[in-house]
Amino acid sequence: MCLLGFSDLKKLFSKIDINNDGVVSIDELTQLLDKVSVYITADELEGIVGKTTLNLQEFVAFYDSISVQLTQEEEEEEEEERSDDDEEEEKYLLEEAFKVFDLNHDGFISCEELKIVLLRFGLLGESSDGDCNKMICRFDLNSDGKLDFEEFKHMMLLNASQ
């Protein structure tokens, strides 16, 4: 967002102050907002501003408060978008990792599949059936002896946070 400087705000104030009385009335401010397609009643605007007229200093303070609020809203929206993008990327990476372990593509990781992949990566010794069973049992929430994607995701996210 491009914020206006004091000299720009002073020029804007002069243009809004149609009757040149040194203050901007709610009606004058409402007319400006209508021109930029921000439709608000004079009563609503007075409720926001808290007064019926603004001198230059009050106008600048009002502008600054709106600018801060809009900047915060934009930052929150950007953070939300980044968060959504991060979640999508995390899900994609977990799905790809799941595919590496799901050797027969049946949607589950069995103890045997886990052992084969971990052996390929050099993360497990040859006689480690018990270790694989323990890993499966620890995260097998429905006790079917294998991990589905949600159980795998839980396992990976839990291990990543430790």
Tab-separated table of N, CA and C in Angstrom:
chain	number	residue	atom	x	y	z
A	1	MET	N	0.849	-1.168	0.000
A	1	MET	CA	0.000	0.000	0.000
A	1	MET	C	0.896	1.232	0.000
A	2	CYS	N	0.548	2.206	-0.817
A	2	CYS	CA	1.287	3.458	-0.893
A	2	CYS	C	0.646	4.448	0.067
A	3	LEU	N	1.379	4.837	1.108
A	3	LEU	CA	0.848	5.767	2.080
A	3	LEU	C	1.141	7.190	1.645
A	4	LEU	N	0.182	8.071	1.881
A	4	LEU	CA	0.333	9.468	1.513
A	4	LEU	C	1.145	10.204	2.568
A	5	GLY	N	1.971	11.132	2.106
A	5	GLY	CA	2.736	11.967	3.013
A	5	GLY	C	1.904	13.150	3.478
A	6	PHE	N	2.469	13.925	4.420
A	6	PHE	CA	1.735	15.047	4.991
A	6	PHE	C	1.332	16.065	3.931
A	7	SER	N	2.245	16.381	3.004
A	7	SER	CA	1.913	17.392	1.983
A	7	SER	C	0.777	16.899	1.082
A	8	ASP	N	0.783	15.601	0.763
A	8	ASP	CA	-0.316	15.038	-0.031
A	8	ASP	C	-1.637	15.097	0.739
A	9	LEU	N	-1.577	14.789	2.015
A	9	LEU	CA	-2.787	14.821	2.840
A	9	LEU	C	-3.305	16.259	2.991
A	10	LYS	N	-2.391	17.209	3.071
A	10	LYS	CA	-2.797	18.616	3.171
A	10	LYS	C	-3.527	19.051	1.895
A	11	LYS	N	-3.009	18.637	0.733
A	11	LYS	CA	-3.668	18.949	-0.542
A	11	LYS	C	-5.044	18.276	-0.605
A	12	LEU	N	-5.095	17.025	-0.203
A	12	LEU	CA	-6.356	16.293	-0.202
A	12	LEU	C	-7.358	16.962	0.732
A	13	PHE	N	-6.899	17.348	1.909
A	13	PHE	CA	-7.758	18.032	2.878
A	13	PHE	C	-8.347	19.297	2.254
A	14	SER	N	-7.512	20.066	1.559
A	14	SER	CA	-7.980	21.312	0.922
A	14	SER	C	-9.042	21.025	-0.135
A	15	LYS	N	-8.852	19.953	-0.901
A	15	LYS	CA	-9.828	19.606	-1.934
A	15	LYS	C	-11.139	19.120	-1.326
A	16	ILE	N	-11.053	18.394	-0.222
A	16	ILE	CA	-12.262	17.882	0.428
A	16	ILE	C	-13.028	19.012	1.106
A	17	ASP	N	-12.289	19.985	1.661
A	17	ASP	CA	-12.901	21.119	2.364
A	17	ASP	C	-13.529	22.060	1.340
A	18	ILE	N	-14.676	21.664	0.816
A	18	ILE	CA	-15.342	22.363	-0.289
A	18	ILE	C	-15.672	23.817	0.058
A	19	ASN	N	-16.139	24.060	1.286
A	19	ASN	CA	-16.532	25.423	1.648
A	19	ASN	C	-15.382	26.238	2.251
A	20	ASN	N	-14.169	25.685	2.264
A	20	ASN	CA	-12.952	26.379	2.728
A	20	ASN	C	-13.091	26.968	4.135
A	21	ASP	N	-13.716	26.205	5.038
A	21	ASP	CA	-13.863	26.705	6.406
A	21	ASP	C	-12.773	26.181	7.345
A	22	GLY	N	-11.802	25.442	6.786
A	22	GLY	CA	-10.682	24.948	7.591
A	22	GLY	C	-10.952	23.638	8.300
A	23	VAL	N	-12.107	23.051	8.066
A	23	VAL	CA	-12.433	21.741	8.629
A	23	VAL	C	-13.135	20.909	7.555
A	24	VAL	N	-13.012	19.631	7.677
A	24	VAL	CA	-13.712	18.715	6.779
A	24	VAL	C	-14.890	18.164	7.552
A	25	SER	N	-16.064	18.367	7.009
A	25	SER	CA	-17.263	17.854	7.670
A	25	SER	C	-17.492	16.398	7.261
A	26	ILE	N	-18.320	15.754	8.019
A	26	ILE	CA	-18.684	14.367	7.700
A	26	ILE	C	-19.318	14.313	6.316
A	27	ASP	N	-20.154	15.307	5.988
A	27	ASP	CA	-20.784	15.324	4.662
A	27	ASP	C	-19.747	15.447	3.550
A	28	GLU	N	-18.745	16.320	3.742
A	28	GLU	CA	-17.690	16.477	2.732
A	28	GLU	C	-16.890	15.185	2.586
A	29	LEU	N	-16.595	14.561	3.703
A	29	LEU	CA	-15.845	13.301	3.677
A	29	LEU	C	-16.669	12.197	3.029
A	30	THR	N	-17.972	12.175	3.289
A	30	THR	CA	-18.867	11.178	2.687
A	30	THR	C	-18.903	11.345	1.165
A	31	GLN	N	-18.920	12.591	0.696
A	31	GLN	CA	-18.920	12.854	-0.753
A	31	GLN	C	-17.650	12.311	-1.397
A	32	LEU	N	-16.510	12.514	-0.738
A	32	LEU	CA	-15.247	11.981	-1.270
A	32	LEU	C	-15.299	10.457	-1.337
A	33	LEU	N	-15.750	9.844	-0.264
A	33	LEU	CA	-15.805	8.380	-0.229
A	33	LEU	C	-16.747	7.836	-1.297
A	34	ASP	N	-17.850	8.517	-1.532
A	34	ASP	CA	-18.772	8.109	-2.605
A	34	ASP	C	-18.068	8.127	-3.958
A	35	LYS	N	-17.235	9.150	-4.178
A	35	LYS	CA	-16.518	9.279	-5.454
A	35	LYS	C	-15.541	8.125	-5.685
A	36	VAL	N	-15.021	7.554	-4.602
A	36	VAL	CA	-14.083	6.438	-4.751
A	36	VAL	C	-14.770	5.097	-4.454
A	37	SER	N	-16.094	5.097	-4.570
A	37	SER	CA	-16.919	3.887	-4.441
A	37	SER	C	-16.845	3.231	-3.065
A	38	VAL	N	-16.695	4.065	-2.035
A	38	VAL	CA	-16.808	3.578	-0.663
A	38	VAL	C	-18.096	4.188	-0.128
A	39	TYR	N	-19.130	3.366	-0.067
A	39	TYR	CA	-20.447	3.862	0.293
A	39	TYR	C	-20.701	3.642	1.781
A	40	ILE	N	-20.849	4.773	2.462
A	40	ILE	CA	-21.092	4.750	3.899
A	40	ILE	C	-21.983	5.947	4.213
A	41	THR	N	-22.896	5.774	5.125
A	41	THR	CA	-23.775	6.890	5.470
A	41	THR	C	-23.024	7.873	6.361
A	42	ALA	N	-23.529	9.090	6.400
A	42	ALA	CA	-22.914	10.115	7.245
A	42	ALA	C	-22.950	9.687	8.712
A	43	ASP	N	-24.048	9.069	9.137
A	43	ASP	CA	-24.154	8.609	10.525
A	43	ASP	C	-23.117	7.525	10.834
A	44	GLU	N	-22.949	6.579	9.904
A	44	GLU	CA	-21.950	5.523	10.108
A	44	GLU	C	-20.554	6.123	10.185
A	45	LEU	N	-20.268	7.055	9.279
A	45	LEU	CA	-18.944	7.677	9.257
A	45	LEU	C	-18.708	8.486	10.531
A	46	GLU	N	-19.729	9.198	10.993
A	46	GLU	CA	-19.581	9.960	12.233
A	46	GLU	C	-19.308	9.015	13.407
A	47	GLY	N	-19.938	7.844	13.389
A	47	GLY	CA	-19.674	6.843	14.426
A	47	GLY	C	-18.233	6.359	14.405
A	48	ILE	N	-17.656	6.246	13.219
A	48	ILE	CA	-16.267	5.810	13.082
A	48	ILE	C	-15.312	6.931	13.484
A	49	VAL	N	-15.584	8.139	12.979
A	49	VAL	CA	-14.706	9.279	13.223
A	49	VAL	C	-14.850	9.786	14.656
A	50	GLY	N	-16.080	9.766	15.160
A	50	GLY	CA	-16.321	10.218	16.520
A	50	GLY	C	-16.598	11.707	16.625
A	51	LYS	N	-16.686	12.403	15.498
A	51	LYS	CA	-16.929	13.846	15.486
A	51	LYS	C	-17.691	14.202	14.217
A	52	THR	N	-18.184	15.439	14.167
A	52	THR	CA	-18.882	15.888	12.956
A	52	THR	C	-17.958	16.624	11.999
A	53	THR	N	-16.811	17.108	12.512
A	53	THR	CA	-15.827	17.797	11.658
A	53	THR	C	-14.419	17.400	12.084
A	54	LEU	N	-13.483	17.533	11.144
A	54	LEU	CA	-12.072	17.254	11.415
A	54	LEU	C	-11.229	18.418	10.931
A	55	ASN	N	-10.332	18.904	11.797
A	55	ASN	CA	-9.359	19.869	11.301
A	55	ASN	C	-8.230	19.090	10.623
A	56	LEU	N	-7.236	19.779	10.121
A	56	LEU	CA	-6.164	19.106	9.372
A	56	LEU	C	-5.465	18.048	10.220
A	57	GLN	N	-5.110	18.379	11.448
A	57	GLN	CA	-4.394	17.422	12.305
A	57	GLN	C	-5.266	16.186	12.578
A	58	GLU	N	-6.528	16.406	12.840
A	58	GLU	CA	-7.437	15.293	13.105
A	58	GLU	C	-7.639	14.447	11.845
A	59	PHE	N	-7.686	15.115	10.696
A	59	PHE	CA	-7.819	14.408	9.424
A	59	PHE	C	-6.613	13.519	9.181
A	60	VAL	N	-5.404	14.065	9.445
A	60	VAL	CA	-4.167	13.285	9.278
A	60	VAL	C	-4.168	12.096	10.245
A	61	ALA	N	-4.566	12.330	11.494
A	61	ALA	CA	-4.620	11.238	12.474
A	61	ALA	C	-5.635	10.175	12.053
A	62	PHE	N	-6.780	10.618	11.528
A	62	PHE	CA	-7.801	9.684	11.043
A	62	PHE	C	-7.247	8.847	9.887
A	63	TYR	N	-6.585	9.507	8.937
A	63	TYR	CA	-5.977	8.803	7.809
A	63	TYR	C	-4.949	7.792	8.304
A	64	ASP	N	-4.092	8.225	9.241
A	64	ASP	CA	-3.067	7.321	9.773
A	64	ASP	C	-3.692	6.095	10.431
A	65	SER	N	-4.771	6.285	11.183
A	65	SER	CA	-5.396	5.141	11.856
A	65	SER	C	-5.991	4.168	10.837
A	66	ILE	N	-6.585	4.714	9.768
A	66	ILE	CA	-7.137	3.848	8.725
A	66	ILE	C	-6.004	3.122	7.992
A	67	SER	N	-4.914	3.841	7.717
A	67	SER	CA	-3.781	3.238	7.012
A	67	SER	C	-3.175	2.095	7.808
A	68	VAL	N	-3.024	2.300	9.117
A	68	VAL	CA	-2.477	1.247	9.974
A	68	VAL	C	-3.392	0.031	9.949
A	69	GLN	N	-4.696	0.270	10.064
A	69	GLN	CA	-5.661	-0.830	10.063
A	69	GLN	C	-5.625	-1.586	8.738
A	70	LEU	N	-5.594	-0.854	7.612
A	70	LEU	CA	-5.560	-1.503	6.301
A	70	LEU	C	-4.264	-2.273	6.105
A	71	THR	N	-3.151	-1.705	6.558
A	71	THR	CA	-1.864	-2.383	6.440
A	71	THR	C	-1.878	-3.682	7.239
A	72	GLN	N	-2.427	-3.629	8.457
A	72	GLN	CA	-2.514	-4.839	9.281
A	72	GLN	C	-3.389	-5.893	8.608
A	73	GLU	N	-4.514	-5.465	8.025
A	73	GLU	CA	-5.399	-6.408	7.340
A	73	GLU	C	-4.692	-7.030	6.142
A	74	GLU	N	-3.948	-6.225	5.377
A	74	GLU	CA	-3.207	-6.757	4.227
A	74	GLU	C	-2.151	-7.756	4.678
A	75	GLU	N	-1.445	-7.434	5.761
A	75	GLU	CA	-0.423	-8.346	6.275
A	75	GLU	C	-1.048	-9.658	6.743
A	76	GLU	N	-2.204	-9.567	7.393
A	76	GLU	CA	-2.888	-10.776	7.844
A	76	GLU	C	-3.325	-11.623	6.657
A	77	GLU	N	-3.834	-10.971	5.598
A	77	GLU	CA	-4.244	-11.701	4.400
A	77	GLU	C	-3.045	-12.374	3.743
A	78	GLU	N	-1.918	-11.651	3.649
A	78	GLU	CA	-0.711	-12.227	3.058
A	78	GLU	C	-0.215	-13.403	3.883
A	79	GLU	N	-0.246	-13.272	5.205
A	79	GLU	CA	0.184	-14.360	6.083
A	79	GLU	C	-0.722	-15.578	5.908
A	80	GLU	N	-2.026	-15.323	5.794
A	80	GLU	CA	-2.979	-16.412	5.588
A	80	GLU	C	-2.710	-17.122	4.259
A	81	GLU	N	-2.427	-16.330	3.209
A	81	GLU	CA	-2.120	-16.920	1.905
A	81	GLU	C	-0.844	-17.747	1.974
A	82	ARG	N	0.190	-17.215	2.663
A	82	ARG	CA	1.445	-17.967	2.808
A	82	ARG	C	1.189	-19.246	3.585
A	83	SER	N	0.363	-19.141	4.635
A	83	SER	CA	0.051	-20.305	5.446
A	83	SER	C	-0.663	-21.363	4.619
A	84	ASP	N	-1.628	-20.925	3.790
A	84	ASP	CA	-2.341	-21.861	2.919
A	84	ASP	C	-1.380	-22.517	1.937
A	85	ASP	N	-0.468	-21.724	1.351
A	85	ASP	CA	0.522	-22.259	0.420
A	85	ASP	C	1.433	-23.257	1.115
A	86	ASP	N	1.860	-22.927	2.345
A	86	ASP	CA	2.719	-23.826	3.104
A	86	ASP	C	2.006	-25.142	3.398
A	87	GLU	N	0.727	-25.055	3.759
A	87	GLU	CA	-0.040	-26.271	4.044
A	87	GLU	C	-0.177	-27.143	2.801
A	88	GLU	N	-0.432	-26.510	1.661
A	88	GLU	CA	-0.549	-27.256	0.409
A	88	GLU	C	0.768	-27.940	0.064
A	89	GLU	N	1.868	-27.212	0.211
A	89	GLU	CA	3.178	-27.797	-0.100
A	89	GLU	C	3.500	-28.930	0.865
A	90	GLU	N	3.194	-28.734	2.150
A	90	GLU	CA	3.434	-29.778	3.143
A	90	GLU	C	2.638	-31.037	2.803
A	91	LYS	N	1.379	-30.856	2.435
A	91	LYS	CA	0.535	-31.996	2.082
A	91	LYS	C	1.101	-32.720	0.863
A	92	TYR	N	1.514	-31.946	-0.142
A	92	TYR	CA	2.082	-32.545	-1.352
A	92	TYR	C	3.336	-33.358	-1.014
A	93	LEU	N	4.216	-32.781	-0.205
A	93	LEU	CA	5.452	-33.485	0.155
A	93	LEU	C	5.164	-34.757	0.948
A	94	LEU	N	4.188	-34.683	1.838
A	94	LEU	CA	3.820	-35.883	2.604
A	94	LEU	C	3.228	-36.952	1.695
A	95	GLU	N	2.422	-36.533	0.736
A	95	GLU	CA	1.848	-37.503	-0.207
A	95	GLU	C	2.952	-38.176	-1.023
A	96	GLU	N	3.925	-37.396	-1.446
A	96	GLU	CA	5.035	-37.962	-2.215
A	96	GLU	C	5.867	-38.918	-1.350
A	97	ALA	N	6.102	-38.533	-0.101
A	97	ALA	CA	6.850	-39.410	0.806
A	97	ALA	C	6.080	-40.701	1.052
A	98	PHE	N	4.767	-40.586	1.208
A	98	PHE	CA	3.930	-41.771	1.423
A	98	PHE	C	4.072	-42.738	0.246
A	99	LYS	N	4.086	-42.185	-0.961
A	99	LYS	CA	4.221	-43.024	-2.166
A	99	LYS	C	5.540	-43.789	-2.174
A	100	VAL	N	6.590	-43.187	-1.626
A	100	VAL	CA	7.888	-43.869	-1.561
A	100	VAL	C	7.784	-45.125	-0.713
A	101	PHE	N	7.056	-45.046	0.397
A	101	PHE	CA	6.930	-46.176	1.311
A	101	PHE	C	5.868	-47.176	0.869
A	102	ASP	N	4.847	-46.723	0.183
A	102	ASP	CA	3.745	-47.592	-0.246
A	102	ASP	C	4.155	-48.291	-1.545
A	103	LEU	N	4.995	-49.300	-1.416
A	103	LEU	CA	5.603	-49.949	-2.581
A	103	LEU	C	4.591	-50.633	-3.500
A	104	ASN	N	3.543	-51.206	-2.945
A	104	ASN	CA	2.567	-51.899	-3.792
A	104	ASN	C	1.383	-51.009	-4.165
A	105	HIS	N	1.427	-49.744	-3.772
A	105	HIS	CA	0.419	-48.740	-4.141
A	105	HIS	C	-1.002	-49.122	-3.715
A	106	ASP	N	-1.125	-49.752	-2.543
A	106	ASP	CA	-2.458	-50.122	-2.063
A	106	ASP	C	-3.041	-49.100	-1.086
A	107	GLY	N	-2.310	-48.015	-0.848
A	107	GLY	CA	-2.794	-46.974	0.051
A	107	GLY	C	-2.430	-47.205	1.510
A	108	PHE	N	-1.560	-48.183	1.750
A	108	PHE	CA	-1.127	-48.496	3.110
A	108	PHE	C	0.363	-48.789	3.113
A	109	ILE	N	0.978	-48.575	4.282
A	109	ILE	CA	2.383	-48.942	4.463
A	109	ILE	C	2.404	-50.098	5.459
A	110	SER	N	2.865	-51.231	4.977
A	110	SER	CA	2.957	-52.414	5.841
A	110	SER	C	4.334	-52.421	6.513
A	111	CYS	N	4.479	-53.301	7.483
A	111	CYS	CA	5.758	-53.462	8.163
A	111	CYS	C	6.841	-53.855	7.154
A	112	GLU	N	6.508	-54.746	6.238
A	112	GLU	CA	7.473	-55.201	5.225
A	112	GLU	C	7.910	-54.047	4.324
A	113	GLU	N	6.952	-53.217	3.876
A	113	GLU	CA	7.285	-52.066	3.025
A	113	GLU	C	8.164	-51.074	3.781
A	114	LEU	N	7.826	-50.835	5.024
A	114	LEU	CA	8.615	-49.921	5.844
A	114	LEU	C	10.048	-50.424	5.978
A	115	LYS	N	10.178	-51.712	6.227
A	115	LYS	CA	11.503	-52.307	6.392
A	115	LYS	C	12.307	-52.183	5.106
A	116	ILE	N	11.712	-52.491	3.963
A	116	ILE	CA	12.425	-52.434	2.674
A	116	ILE	C	12.939	-51.021	2.404
A	117	VAL	N	12.085	-50.033	2.606
A	117	VAL	CA	12.482	-48.654	2.312
A	117	VAL	C	13.562	-48.183	3.276
A	118	LEU	N	13.394	-48.479	4.550
A	118	LEU	CA	14.395	-48.055	5.523
A	118	LEU	C	15.740	-48.758	5.279
A	119	LEU	N	15.696	-50.008	4.847
A	119	LEU	CA	16.936	-50.712	4.488
A	119	LEU	C	17.610	-50.041	3.284
A	120	ARG	N	16.800	-49.667	2.271
A	120	ARG	CA	17.342	-48.988	1.089
A	120	ARG	C	18.036	-47.687	1.458
A	121	PHE	N	17.476	-46.983	2.422
A	121	PHE	CA	18.067	-45.707	2.849
A	121	PHE	C	19.184	-45.903	3.861
A	122	GLY	N	19.436	-47.140	4.233
A	122	GLY	CA	20.493	-47.420	5.202
A	122	GLY	C	20.141	-46.993	6.615
A	123	LEU	N	18.865	-46.939	6.902
A	123	LEU	CA	18.422	-46.479	8.217
A	123	LEU	C	18.039	-47.621	9.147
A	124	LEU	N	18.258	-48.854	8.697
A	124	LEU	CA	17.804	-50.008	9.464
A	124	LEU	C	18.745	-51.176	9.206
A	125	GLY	N	18.979	-51.991	10.241
A	125	GLY	CA	19.770	-53.200	10.067
A	125	GLY	C	18.921	-54.323	9.494
A	126	GLU	N	19.544	-55.387	9.011
A	126	GLU	CA	18.850	-56.511	8.371
A	126	GLU	C	17.822	-57.187	9.277
A	127	SER	N	18.134	-57.320	10.546
A	127	SER	CA	17.210	-58.038	11.450
A	127	SER	C	16.416	-57.042	12.289
A	128	SER	N	15.618	-56.235	11.624
A	128	SER	CA	14.910	-55.167	12.337
A	128	SER	C	13.395	-55.268	12.207
A	129	ASP	N	12.870	-56.478	12.047
A	129	ASP	CA	11.422	-56.632	11.949
A	129	ASP	C	10.724	-56.072	13.180
A	130	GLY	N	11.310	-56.296	14.342
A	130	GLY	CA	10.708	-55.808	15.587
A	130	GLY	C	10.628	-54.287	15.621
A	131	ASP	N	11.675	-53.631	15.108
A	131	ASP	CA	11.671	-52.163	15.075
A	131	ASP	C	10.558	-51.641	14.178
A	132	CYS	N	10.380	-52.257	13.026
A	132	CYS	CA	9.332	-51.829	12.096
A	132	CYS	C	7.958	-52.057	12.712
A	133	ASN	N	7.789	-53.206	13.356
A	133	ASN	CA	6.503	-53.479	14.012
A	133	ASN	C	6.205	-52.439	15.093
A	134	LYS	N	7.225	-52.055	15.860
A	134	LYS	CA	7.028	-51.055	16.907
A	134	LYS	C	6.627	-49.709	16.295
A	135	MET	N	7.273	-49.340	15.184
A	135	MET	CA	6.937	-48.073	14.529
A	135	MET	C	5.501	-48.094	14.026
A	136	ILE	N	5.132	-49.194	13.392
A	136	ILE	CA	3.773	-49.314	12.863
A	136	ILE	C	2.772	-49.262	14.019
A	137	CYS	N	3.005	-50.057	15.053
A	137	CYS	CA	2.063	-50.128	16.181
A	137	CYS	C	1.902	-48.782	16.871
A	138	ARG	N	2.977	-48.026	16.976
A	138	ARG	CA	2.925	-46.740	17.675
A	138	ARG	C	1.972	-45.751	16.990
A	139	PHE	N	1.899	-45.806	15.665
A	139	PHE	CA	1.104	-44.825	14.922
A	139	PHE	C	-0.135	-45.426	14.246
A	140	ASP	N	-0.337	-46.731	14.409
A	140	ASP	CA	-1.489	-47.415	13.811
A	140	ASP	C	-2.724	-47.175	14.678
A	141	LEU	N	-3.406	-46.082	14.413
A	141	LEU	CA	-4.521	-45.659	15.261
A	141	LEU	C	-5.721	-46.596	15.196
A	142	ASN	N	-5.942	-47.248	14.062
A	142	ASN	CA	-7.097	-48.148	13.944
A	142	ASN	C	-6.713	-49.619	14.132
A	143	SER	N	-5.474	-49.868	14.512
A	143	SER	CA	-4.978	-51.224	14.846
A	143	SER	C	-5.184	-52.241	13.730
A	144	ASP	N	-4.973	-51.812	12.480
A	144	ASP	CA	-5.101	-52.767	11.379
A	144	ASP	C	-3.748	-53.317	10.938
A	145	GLY	N	-2.678	-52.963	11.642
A	145	GLY	CA	-1.362	-53.518	11.352
A	145	GLY	C	-0.615	-52.798	10.236
A	146	LYS	N	-1.129	-51.691	9.755
A	146	LYS	CA	-0.471	-50.930	8.691
A	146	LYS	C	-0.843	-49.458	8.849
A	147	LEU	N	-0.110	-48.607	8.145
A	147	LEU	CA	-0.357	-47.173	8.235
A	147	LEU	C	-1.062	-46.670	6.982
A	148	ASP	N	-2.189	-45.963	7.188
A	148	ASP	CA	-2.800	-45.264	6.055
A	148	ASP	C	-2.163	-43.872	5.976
A	149	PHE	N	-2.594	-43.056	5.048
A	149	PHE	CA	-1.950	-41.769	4.849
A	149	PHE	C	-2.059	-40.881	6.086
A	150	GLU	N	-3.227	-40.820	6.718
A	150	GLU	CA	-3.397	-39.966	7.897
A	150	GLU	C	-2.485	-40.408	9.044
A	151	GLU	N	-2.351	-41.710	9.242
A	151	GLU	CA	-1.467	-42.220	10.293
A	151	GLU	C	-0.004	-41.906	9.954
A	152	PHE	N	0.350	-42.054	8.698
A	152	PHE	CA	1.700	-41.722	8.234
A	152	PHE	C	1.971	-40.230	8.445
A	153	LYS	N	0.996	-39.391	8.077
A	153	LYS	CA	1.129	-37.937	8.237
A	153	LYS	C	1.344	-37.597	9.709
A	154	HIS	N	0.557	-38.208	10.579
A	154	HIS	CA	0.695	-37.987	12.015
A	154	HIS	C	2.101	-38.376	12.478
A	155	MET	N	2.582	-39.498	12.013
A	155	MET	CA	3.912	-39.974	12.378
A	155	MET	C	4.989	-38.989	11.909
A	156	MET	N	4.885	-38.556	10.680
A	156	MET	CA	5.893	-37.660	10.122
A	156	MET	C	5.873	-36.286	10.808
A	157	LEU	N	4.685	-35.757	11.036
A	157	LEU	CA	4.585	-34.435	11.664
A	157	LEU	C	5.010	-34.485	13.131
A	158	LEU	N	4.704	-35.571	13.804
A	158	LEU	CA	5.121	-35.720	15.200
A	158	LEU	C	6.641	-35.823	15.279
A	159	ASN	N	7.224	-36.605	14.389
A	159	ASN	CA	8.686	-36.750	14.386
A	159	ASN	C	9.375	-35.458	13.957
A	160	ALA	N	8.756	-34.689	13.061
A	160	ALA	CA	9.348	-33.439	12.615
A	160	ALA	C	9.354	-32.394	13.730
A	161	SER	N	8.369	-32.469	14.636
A	161	SER	CA	8.296	-31.476	15.705
A	161	SER	C	9.190	-31.833	16.879
A	162	GLN	N	9.766	-33.009	16.886
A	162	GLN	CA	10.615	-33.414	18.018
A	162	GLN	C	12.065	-33.085	17.780
